[in-house]
Tab-separated table of C-alpha atoms and ligand atoms in Angstrom:
chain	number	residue	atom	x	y	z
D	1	UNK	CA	1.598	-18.302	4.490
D	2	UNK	CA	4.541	-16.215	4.867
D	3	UNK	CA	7.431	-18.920	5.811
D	4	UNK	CA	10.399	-17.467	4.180
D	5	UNK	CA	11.360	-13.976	5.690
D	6	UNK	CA	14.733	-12.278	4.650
D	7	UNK	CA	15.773	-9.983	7.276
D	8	UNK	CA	17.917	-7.160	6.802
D	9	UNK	CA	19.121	-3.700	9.160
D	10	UNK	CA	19.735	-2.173	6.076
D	11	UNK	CA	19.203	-2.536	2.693
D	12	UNK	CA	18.571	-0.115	-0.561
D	13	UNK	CA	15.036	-1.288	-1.090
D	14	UNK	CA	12.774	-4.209	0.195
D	15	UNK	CA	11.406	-4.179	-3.141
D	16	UNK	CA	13.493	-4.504	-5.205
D	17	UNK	CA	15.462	-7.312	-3.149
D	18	UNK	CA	12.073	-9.412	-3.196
D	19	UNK	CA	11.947	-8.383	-6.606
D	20	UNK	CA	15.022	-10.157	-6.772
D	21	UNK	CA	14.277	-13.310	-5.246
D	22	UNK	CA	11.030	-13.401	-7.276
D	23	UNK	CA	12.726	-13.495	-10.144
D	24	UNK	CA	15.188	-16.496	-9.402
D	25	UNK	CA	11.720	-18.305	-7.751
D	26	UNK	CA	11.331	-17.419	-4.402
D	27	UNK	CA	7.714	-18.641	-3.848
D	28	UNK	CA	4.708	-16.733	-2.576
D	29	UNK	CA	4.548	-15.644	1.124
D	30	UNK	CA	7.803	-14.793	0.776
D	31	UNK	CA	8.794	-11.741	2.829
D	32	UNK	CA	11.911	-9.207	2.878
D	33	UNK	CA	11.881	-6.846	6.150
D	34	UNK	CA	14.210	-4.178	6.652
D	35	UNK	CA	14.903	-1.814	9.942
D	36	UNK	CA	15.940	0.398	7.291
D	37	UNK	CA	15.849	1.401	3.465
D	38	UNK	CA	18.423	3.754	1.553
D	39	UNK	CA	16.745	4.450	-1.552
D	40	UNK	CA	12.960	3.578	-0.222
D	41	UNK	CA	10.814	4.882	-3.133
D	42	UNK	CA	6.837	5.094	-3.572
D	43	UNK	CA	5.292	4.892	-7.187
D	44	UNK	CA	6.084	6.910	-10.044
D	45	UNK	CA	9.535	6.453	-8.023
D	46	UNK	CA	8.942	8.648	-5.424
D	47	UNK	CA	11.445	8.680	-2.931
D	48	UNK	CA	9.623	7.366	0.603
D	49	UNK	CA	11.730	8.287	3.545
D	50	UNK	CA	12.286	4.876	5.402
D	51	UNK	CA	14.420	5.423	8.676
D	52	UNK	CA	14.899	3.328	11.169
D	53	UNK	CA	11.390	2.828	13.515
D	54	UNK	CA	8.775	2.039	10.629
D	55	UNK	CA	7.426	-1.314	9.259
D	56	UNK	CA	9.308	-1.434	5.367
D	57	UNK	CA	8.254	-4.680	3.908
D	58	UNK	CA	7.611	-6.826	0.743
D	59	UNK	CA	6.059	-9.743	0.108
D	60	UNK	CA	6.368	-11.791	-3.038
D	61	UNK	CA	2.548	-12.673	-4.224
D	62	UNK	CA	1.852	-15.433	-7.326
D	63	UNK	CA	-2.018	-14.541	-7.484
D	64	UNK	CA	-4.308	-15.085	-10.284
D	65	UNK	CA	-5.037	-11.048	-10.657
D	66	UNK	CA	-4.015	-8.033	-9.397
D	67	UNK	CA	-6.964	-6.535	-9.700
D	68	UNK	CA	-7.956	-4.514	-6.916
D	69	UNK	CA	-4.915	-6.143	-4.902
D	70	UNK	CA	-3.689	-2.476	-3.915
D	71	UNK	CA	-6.891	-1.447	-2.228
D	72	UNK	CA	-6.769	-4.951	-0.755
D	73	UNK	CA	-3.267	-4.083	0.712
D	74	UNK	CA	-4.528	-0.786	2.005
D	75	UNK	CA	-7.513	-1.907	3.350
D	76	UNK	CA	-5.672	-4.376	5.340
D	77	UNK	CA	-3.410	-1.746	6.508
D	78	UNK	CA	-6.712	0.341	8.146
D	79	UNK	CA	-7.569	-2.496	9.529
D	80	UNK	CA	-4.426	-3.433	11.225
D	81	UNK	CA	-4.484	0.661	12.563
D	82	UNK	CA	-7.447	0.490	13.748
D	83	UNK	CA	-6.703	-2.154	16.502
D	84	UNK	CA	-4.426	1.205	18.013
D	85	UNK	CA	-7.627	2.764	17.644
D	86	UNK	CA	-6.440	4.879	14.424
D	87	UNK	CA	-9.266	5.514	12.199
D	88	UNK	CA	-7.548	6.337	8.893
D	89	UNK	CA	-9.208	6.163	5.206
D	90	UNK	CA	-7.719	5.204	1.652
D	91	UNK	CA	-6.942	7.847	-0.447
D	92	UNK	CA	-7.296	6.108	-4.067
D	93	UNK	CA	-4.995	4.056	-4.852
D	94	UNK	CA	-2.588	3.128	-2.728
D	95	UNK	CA	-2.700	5.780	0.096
D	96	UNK	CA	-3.621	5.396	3.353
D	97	UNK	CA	-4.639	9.183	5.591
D	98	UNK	CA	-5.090	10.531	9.018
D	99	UNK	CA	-6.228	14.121	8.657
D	100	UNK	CA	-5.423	14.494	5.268
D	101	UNK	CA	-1.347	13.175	6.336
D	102	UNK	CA	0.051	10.014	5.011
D	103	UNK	CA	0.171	7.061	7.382
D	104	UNK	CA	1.111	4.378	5.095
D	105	UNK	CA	1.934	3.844	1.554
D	106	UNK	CA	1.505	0.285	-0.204
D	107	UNK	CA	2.983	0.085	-3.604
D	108	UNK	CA	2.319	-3.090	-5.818
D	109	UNK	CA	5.102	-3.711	-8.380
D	110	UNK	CA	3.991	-6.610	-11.074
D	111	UNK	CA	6.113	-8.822	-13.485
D	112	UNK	CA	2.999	-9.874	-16.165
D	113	UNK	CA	3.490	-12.095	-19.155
D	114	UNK	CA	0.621	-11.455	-20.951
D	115	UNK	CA	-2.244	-12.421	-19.370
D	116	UNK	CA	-0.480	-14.267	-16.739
D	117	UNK	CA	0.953	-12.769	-13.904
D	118	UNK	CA	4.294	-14.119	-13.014
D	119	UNK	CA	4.911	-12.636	-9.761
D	120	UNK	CA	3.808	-9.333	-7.877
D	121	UNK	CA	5.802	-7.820	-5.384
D	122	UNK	CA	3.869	-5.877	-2.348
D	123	UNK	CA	5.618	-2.802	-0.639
D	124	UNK	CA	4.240	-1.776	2.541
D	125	UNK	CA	5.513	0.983	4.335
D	126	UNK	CA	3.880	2.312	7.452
D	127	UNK	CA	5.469	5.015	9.202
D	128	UNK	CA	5.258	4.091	13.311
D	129	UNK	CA	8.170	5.810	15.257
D	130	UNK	CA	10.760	7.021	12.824
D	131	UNK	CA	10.872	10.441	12.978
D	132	UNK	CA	9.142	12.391	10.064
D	133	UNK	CA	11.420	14.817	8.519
D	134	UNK	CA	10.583	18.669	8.872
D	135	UNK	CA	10.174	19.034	4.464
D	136	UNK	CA	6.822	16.607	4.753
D	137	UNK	CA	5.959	17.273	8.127
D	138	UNK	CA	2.674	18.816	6.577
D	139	UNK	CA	2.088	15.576	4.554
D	140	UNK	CA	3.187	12.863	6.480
D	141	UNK	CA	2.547	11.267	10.038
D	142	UNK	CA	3.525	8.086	12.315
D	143	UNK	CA	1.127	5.988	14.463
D	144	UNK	CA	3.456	7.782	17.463
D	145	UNK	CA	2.469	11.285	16.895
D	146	UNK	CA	-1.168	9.558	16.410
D	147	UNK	CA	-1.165	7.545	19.790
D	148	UNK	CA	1.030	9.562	22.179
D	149	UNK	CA	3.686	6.424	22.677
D	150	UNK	CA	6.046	4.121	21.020
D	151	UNK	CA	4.763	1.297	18.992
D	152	UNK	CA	6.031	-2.113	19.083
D	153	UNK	CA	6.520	-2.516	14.716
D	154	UNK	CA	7.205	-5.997	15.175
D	155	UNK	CA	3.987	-6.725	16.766
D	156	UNK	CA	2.414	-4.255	13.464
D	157	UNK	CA	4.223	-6.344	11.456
D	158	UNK	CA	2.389	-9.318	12.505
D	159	UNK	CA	-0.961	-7.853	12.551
D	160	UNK	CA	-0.750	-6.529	9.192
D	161	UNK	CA	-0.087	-9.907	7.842
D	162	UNK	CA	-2.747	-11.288	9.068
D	163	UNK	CA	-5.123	-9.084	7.975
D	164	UNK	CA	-3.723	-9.429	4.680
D	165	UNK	CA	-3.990	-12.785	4.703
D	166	UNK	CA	-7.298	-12.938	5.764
D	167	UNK	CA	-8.190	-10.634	2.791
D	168	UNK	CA	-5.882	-12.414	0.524
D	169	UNK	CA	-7.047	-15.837	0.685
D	170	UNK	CA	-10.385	-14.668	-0.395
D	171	UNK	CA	-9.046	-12.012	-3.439
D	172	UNK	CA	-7.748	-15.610	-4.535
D	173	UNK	CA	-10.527	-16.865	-4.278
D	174	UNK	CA	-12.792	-14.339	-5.447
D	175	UNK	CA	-11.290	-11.379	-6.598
D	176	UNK	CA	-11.515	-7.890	-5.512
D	177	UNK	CA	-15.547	-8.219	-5.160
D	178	UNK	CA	-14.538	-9.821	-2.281
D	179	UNK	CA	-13.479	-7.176	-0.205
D	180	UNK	CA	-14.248	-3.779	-2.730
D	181	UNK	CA	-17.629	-3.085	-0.256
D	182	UNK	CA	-15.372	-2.467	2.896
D	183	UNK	CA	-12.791	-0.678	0.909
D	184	UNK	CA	-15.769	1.945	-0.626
D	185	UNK	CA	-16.506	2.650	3.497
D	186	UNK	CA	-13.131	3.370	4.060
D	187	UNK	CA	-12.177	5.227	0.933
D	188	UNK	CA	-11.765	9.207	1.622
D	189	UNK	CA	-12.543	11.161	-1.577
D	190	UNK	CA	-15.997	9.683	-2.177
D	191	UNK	CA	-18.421	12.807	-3.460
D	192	UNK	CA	-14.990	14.939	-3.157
D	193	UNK	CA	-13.904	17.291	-6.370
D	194	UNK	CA	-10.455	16.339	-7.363
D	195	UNK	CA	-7.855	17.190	-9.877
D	196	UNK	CA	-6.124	14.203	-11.859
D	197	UNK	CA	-3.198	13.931	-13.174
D	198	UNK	CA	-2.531	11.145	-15.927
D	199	UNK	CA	0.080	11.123	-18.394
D	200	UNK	CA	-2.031	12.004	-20.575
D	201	UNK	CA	-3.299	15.301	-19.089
D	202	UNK	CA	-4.773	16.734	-15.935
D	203	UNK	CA	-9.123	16.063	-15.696
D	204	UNK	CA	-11.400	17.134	-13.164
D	205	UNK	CA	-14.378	16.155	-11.749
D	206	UNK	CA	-16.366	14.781	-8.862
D	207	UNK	CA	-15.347	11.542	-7.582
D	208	UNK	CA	-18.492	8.966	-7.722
D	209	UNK	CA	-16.652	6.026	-6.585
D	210	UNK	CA	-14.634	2.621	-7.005
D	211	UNK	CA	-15.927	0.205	-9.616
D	212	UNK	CA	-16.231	-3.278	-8.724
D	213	UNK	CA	-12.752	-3.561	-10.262
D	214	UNK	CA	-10.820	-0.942	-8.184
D	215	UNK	CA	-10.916	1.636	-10.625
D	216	UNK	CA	-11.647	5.263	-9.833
D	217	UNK	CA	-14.712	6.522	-11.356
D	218	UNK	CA	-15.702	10.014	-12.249
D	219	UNK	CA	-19.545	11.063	-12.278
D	220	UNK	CA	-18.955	12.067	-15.740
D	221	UNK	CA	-18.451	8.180	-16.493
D	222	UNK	CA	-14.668	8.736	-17.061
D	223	UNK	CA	-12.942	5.580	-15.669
D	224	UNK	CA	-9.474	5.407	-14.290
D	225	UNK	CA	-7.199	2.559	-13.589
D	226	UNK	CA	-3.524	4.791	-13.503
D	227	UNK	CA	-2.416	7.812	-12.593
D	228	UNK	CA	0.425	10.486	-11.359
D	229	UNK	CA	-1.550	11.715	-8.733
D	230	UNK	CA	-5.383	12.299	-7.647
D	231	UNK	CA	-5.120	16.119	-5.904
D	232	UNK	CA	-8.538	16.871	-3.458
D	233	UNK	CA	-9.695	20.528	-4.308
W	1	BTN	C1	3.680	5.034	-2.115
W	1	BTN	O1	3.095	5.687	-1.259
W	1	BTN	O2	3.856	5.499	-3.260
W	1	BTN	C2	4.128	3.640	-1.768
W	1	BTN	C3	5.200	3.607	-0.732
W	1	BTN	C4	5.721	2.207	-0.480
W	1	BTN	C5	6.920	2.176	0.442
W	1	BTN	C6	7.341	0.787	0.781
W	1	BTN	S1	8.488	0.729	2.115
W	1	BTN	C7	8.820	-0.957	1.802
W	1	BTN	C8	8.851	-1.123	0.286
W	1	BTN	N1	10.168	-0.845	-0.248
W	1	BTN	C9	10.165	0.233	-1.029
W	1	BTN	O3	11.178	0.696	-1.616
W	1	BTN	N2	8.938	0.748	-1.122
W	1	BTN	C10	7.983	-0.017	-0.342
């Protein structure tokens, strides 16, 4: 699936070059990798640190919905961990945790004309042997630290698209009921009081699970497809 890969030692952002090449055509399966970013960022814009040593990637996706496509992407990337023997859990919606530190991010980015998606663009980011800087030491965490030696990222790389393959070939197929029963095992917050903030306000409540769509669901019923940030308490 993934023919066409762009490789770069440096670059600004994967994402926003595949971004780029999605726009002028570039046709699913196509990948951008990077030893590097400069300006790396995580939703909402966040800036994600990206030095040299972890896997920064994006591949251009044409699928029917994107529905449940970030869990997909995360649960792909727990899979792929787990072959180090990293257990790690997704922290709704696009995180994925060791201890309560981020491993990897995945960050969807989608060009939609109404009903139709055009073209999504996937961000991975997994951090394996760059060095975490000292101001999110407490947040963040590489598969070194977590394994006690180097890790080959090329060899991630590869393992991570085929899991996402795997998984992708049947949210094409059948959307995210597909996979959304091994994502709910792996998902961290389940039963877990949380704060969340929206742009609409901050809500709180306990955490009942993910709807067959992806969604995050509240046990008050309140359903929630978008947000800032989902704090545990
Ligand atoms: C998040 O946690 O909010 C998502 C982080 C996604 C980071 C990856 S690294 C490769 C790709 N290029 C980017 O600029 N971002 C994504």
């Amino acid at each position: 699936m993934f023919v066409e890969v762009h490789r770069f030692r440096e670059i600004d952002s994967t994402n926003l070059k595949a971004r780029e090449l999605a726009q002028r055509g570039a046709p699913e399966g196509t990948l951008v990798v990077a030893q590097s970013q400069s300006a790396g960022h995580g939703r909402k814009g966040r800036l994600w640190h990206s030095g040299s040593g972890g896997l920064w990637m994006s591949l251009v996706l044409r699928p029917p919905t994107i529905e449940g496509l970030t869990l997909m992407a995360s649960l792909a990337m727990v899979r792929t961990v787990a072959e180090l023997g990293v257990t790690a859990r997704i922290r709704w919606p696009n995180d994925v945790m060791v201890g309560g530190r981020k491993l990897a991010g995945l960050l969807a980015e989608s060009l939609l004309l109404g009903d139709r998606v055009e073209f999504v663009v996937l961000g991975v980011g997994l951090n394996v042997n760059n060095p975490i800087e000292e101001e999110i030491r407490a947040i963040a965490i590489n598969l070194h630290e977590l394994t006690g030696s180097p890790q080959d990222v090329e060899r991630l790389r590869l393992a991570y698209l085929e899991h996402f393959e795997e998984l992708y070939t049947r949210h094409r197929a059948q959307g995210a009921r597909a996979y959304i029963g091994d994502v709910r095992e792996v998902c961290e917050l389940s039963g877990r009081r949380v704060r969340i903030e929206t742009a609409d306000g901050v809500a709180e409540g306990l955490i009942r699970g993910i709807t067959d769509a992806g969604s995050l669901e509240l046990e008050d019923g309140a359903i929630y497809h978008a947000v800032e940030r989902v704090v545990p308490l």
